Amino acid sequence: MIKEIVIATTNQGKAKEFADLLDGIFEKITSLNNYDSFPNIVEDGKTFGENALKKARAIAVFTKKTTLADDSGLEVEALGGRPGIFSSRYAGENAGDKENIKKLLKELNGITDRKARFVCNLALVFPGGQEIIVEGTCEGVILDKPRGGGGFGYDPVFFLPELNKTMAELSPQEKNLISHRGRAVKALIMYLNGQKKI
Ligand code: ITT
């Protein structure tokens, strides 16, 4: 079994979720927040999978350690799948979560079809070169104002009708059980355990 894994992210929200999701599976879990410097990776892929693989490959070469990268985002049906791969920079290159949410709500103003889904692609790259990609999704609807203080990103406006809560109103454990990231991690663990071939 793999002992140590580097999560190729600087996003604190993601890093925290991975620390919980992978606890007990790997002995040591670090992220780019543990490194003083690392290569700058331009996310110029056309899909979540391409971007995840690009991040994982670059950081695996840099660290020489097994590396997991997440590329994820929000796809809104009425917006033709936007913001999609541009979710983190939807309102601009240096935009924060609040600005991105504000832009999303403005674009959806007056639109009744609020269906959306979160998508997460994970790329696991081993120092020897083996690569695994898995995907997880989570369906919901976009509210017209934020609710809840948990999670990160678009969580306060992502409503889960079956739970009658936004993603930001779930505990970290509840979010990990049903989220796109939680589902992708489950698929990855199944693959690593040899239960599923890709
Ligand atoms: P890294 O590339 O360093 O991992 P990033 O935040 O730039 O960090 P992405 O390019 O994958 O990562 O963008 C993902 C964005 O999608 C993220 O910034 C959020 O806006 C949104 N997102 C992804 N997962 C989310 C989640 O679980 N809850 C809310 N928003 C999420």
XYZ file of C-alpha atoms and ligand atoms in Angstrom:
229
model
C 0.000 0.000 0.000
C 1.111 3.564 -0.688
C 2.344 5.230 2.512
C 2.632 8.872 1.580
C 0.594 11.027 -0.756
C 0.891 14.660 -1.820
C -2.321 16.478 -2.684
C -1.500 18.878 -5.533
C -3.644 21.742 -4.300
C -3.298 25.089 -2.558
C -7.040 25.272 -1.914
C -7.408 24.949 1.883
C -11.024 23.744 1.587
C -10.036 20.877 -0.690
C -6.929 20.007 1.379
C -9.033 19.726 4.547
C -11.609 17.492 2.858
C -8.893 15.189 1.479
C -7.232 14.943 4.897
C -10.542 13.536 6.251
C -11.417 11.430 3.198
C -8.004 9.744 2.999
C -7.372 9.416 6.731
C -6.426 5.810 7.515
C -5.731 5.015 3.875
C -2.376 6.762 3.672
C 0.012 7.193 6.605
C 1.092 10.688 5.614
C -0.965 13.224 3.668
C 0.549 16.559 2.649
C -0.518 19.303 0.244
C 1.229 22.133 -1.586
C 0.535 24.243 1.502
C 3.404 22.229 3.122
C 5.885 23.343 0.443
C 7.620 26.746 0.313
C 7.859 26.666 -3.454
C 6.513 24.485 -6.239
C 6.079 24.763 -10.012
C 3.346 27.077 -11.267
C 0.879 24.988 -13.261
C -1.193 26.674 -15.953
C -4.603 25.005 -16.016
C -5.134 25.210 -19.767
C -6.827 21.840 -20.312
C -10.262 21.635 -21.928
C -11.657 19.200 -19.362
C -11.504 18.571 -15.612
C -9.591 15.365 -16.366
C -6.922 17.082 -18.468
C -6.334 19.712 -15.806
C -6.222 17.183 -12.958
C -3.687 15.071 -14.840
C -1.548 18.096 -15.678
C -1.419 19.171 -12.007
C -0.718 15.638 -10.737
C 2.029 14.943 -13.295
C 3.877 18.217 -12.624
C 3.781 17.817 -8.835
C 4.729 14.104 -8.987
C 7.834 15.058 -11.029
C 8.626 17.851 -8.554
C 8.084 15.881 -5.309
C 9.003 12.407 -6.647
C 6.080 11.190 -4.542
C 2.706 9.672 -5.304
C 0.525 12.679 -6.103
C -3.210 13.225 -6.200
C -4.698 16.230 -8.002
C -8.305 17.393 -7.988
C -9.862 19.483 -10.702
C -13.427 20.301 -9.884
C -16.151 22.813 -10.468
C -19.786 23.709 -10.810
C -21.806 23.049 -13.970
C -25.058 24.997 -14.224
C -27.552 23.642 -16.758
C -29.150 26.975 -17.712
C -25.669 28.429 -18.306
C -24.679 25.651 -20.705
C -22.395 24.064 -18.100
C -20.632 27.247 -17.012
C -18.626 28.079 -14.947
C -17.304 24.489 -15.312
C -13.523 24.306 -15.507
C -13.386 28.071 -14.868
C -15.221 27.845 -11.521
C -12.368 29.148 -9.345
C -11.776 32.191 -11.583
C -15.360 32.814 -12.710
C -15.461 36.448 -11.513
C -11.819 37.105 -12.457
C -8.313 35.706 -12.018
C -8.051 36.786 -8.346
C -11.716 36.420 -7.463
C -12.657 34.884 -4.119
C -15.627 32.649 -3.286
C -17.907 35.611 -2.445
C -17.304 37.331 -5.786
C -17.809 34.106 -7.731
C -21.131 33.479 -5.955
C -22.214 37.058 -6.596
C -21.522 36.691 -10.308
C -23.347 33.355 -10.462
C -26.460 34.742 -8.754
C -26.442 37.751 -11.071
C -26.258 35.516 -14.152
C -29.099 33.353 -12.850
C -31.287 36.309 -11.924
C -34.793 35.645 -13.303
C -33.913 32.129 -14.483
C -36.192 29.436 -13.027
C -34.194 26.378 -14.155
C -31.638 26.255 -11.325
C -30.321 22.698 -11.894
C -26.588 22.283 -11.331
C -23.999 19.684 -10.508
C -20.593 19.630 -8.923
C -17.993 17.587 -10.787
C -14.677 16.325 -9.427
C -11.965 14.602 -11.422
C -9.093 13.064 -9.500
C -5.776 12.124 -11.078
C -3.410 9.885 -9.128
C 0.114 9.743 -10.529
C 2.769 7.372 -9.186
C 6.500 8.220 -9.337
C 6.920 5.260 -11.720
C 4.487 6.841 -14.160
C 1.256 4.865 -13.600
C -1.817 7.100 -13.810
C -5.408 6.703 -12.616
C -8.307 9.101 -13.273
C -11.717 8.891 -11.609
C -14.788 11.133 -11.510
C -17.482 11.932 -8.971
C -20.568 14.138 -9.355
C -23.267 15.568 -7.108
C -26.610 17.004 -8.287
C -28.405 19.994 -6.791
C -30.013 23.358 -7.478
C -28.735 26.911 -7.091
C -30.531 29.041 -4.492
C -31.040 32.776 -4.920
C -29.084 33.639 -1.769
C -26.331 31.946 0.278
C -27.126 29.764 3.326
C -24.731 28.164 5.843
C -21.148 28.680 6.930
C -19.447 25.356 6.170
C -17.527 24.095 3.169
C -16.027 26.469 0.604
C -16.544 27.794 -2.911
C -20.145 27.640 -4.129
C -21.359 25.475 -1.199
C -23.632 28.181 0.367
C -25.769 28.424 -2.798
C -25.737 24.706 -3.731
C -28.976 23.223 -2.372
C -29.563 19.489 -1.992
C -33.357 18.908 -2.240
C -33.245 15.406 -0.644
C -31.472 16.772 2.430
C -33.283 20.136 2.424
C -29.920 21.800 3.121
C -27.206 23.619 1.222
C -23.805 21.991 1.003
C -22.599 24.692 3.453
C -25.189 23.556 6.026
C -23.766 20.024 6.169
C -21.119 18.902 8.647
C -17.752 18.036 7.013
C -18.601 14.332 7.487
C -22.041 14.735 5.872
C -20.552 16.635 2.936
C -17.871 13.991 2.359
C -20.521 11.237 2.244
C -22.453 12.738 -0.666
C -20.140 15.229 -2.401
C -18.575 14.919 -5.846
C -15.168 14.759 -4.113
C -16.314 12.093 -1.647
C -17.720 9.995 -4.489
C -14.563 10.366 -6.587
C -12.418 9.320 -3.603
C -14.654 6.274 -3.098
C -14.135 5.300 -6.762
C -10.379 5.764 -6.363
C -10.211 3.619 -3.241
C -12.252 0.878 -4.950
C -9.827 0.975 -7.846
C -6.794 0.831 -5.538
C -8.351 -2.111 -3.718
C -8.617 -3.905 -7.053
C -12.411 -4.048 -6.999
C -12.878 -2.131 -10.214
C -10.891 -1.988 -13.426
C -10.791 1.069 -15.686
P -6.127 23.979 -6.919
O -6.052 24.097 -8.419
O -4.892 24.455 -6.206
O -6.560 22.600 -6.459
P -8.500 25.652 -7.179
O -9.478 26.209 -6.197
O -7.963 26.598 -8.232
O -7.294 24.969 -6.371
P -9.899 24.166 -9.242
O -9.169 24.788 -10.385
O -10.176 22.689 -9.289
O -9.137 24.385 -7.866
O -11.272 24.946 -9.040
C -12.268 24.399 -8.287
C -13.307 25.461 -7.969
O -14.612 24.879 -8.099
C -13.190 25.915 -6.529
O -12.336 27.034 -6.400
C -14.644 26.223 -6.172
O -15.000 27.503 -6.645
C -15.414 25.189 -6.998
N -15.594 23.955 -6.193
C -14.965 22.759 -6.354
N -15.334 21.890 -5.406
C -16.208 22.538 -4.622
C -16.920 22.185 -3.464
O -16.774 21.001 -2.885
N -17.739 23.088 -2.931
C -17.885 24.301 -3.480
N -17.227 24.740 -4.554
C -16.392 23.859 -5.128
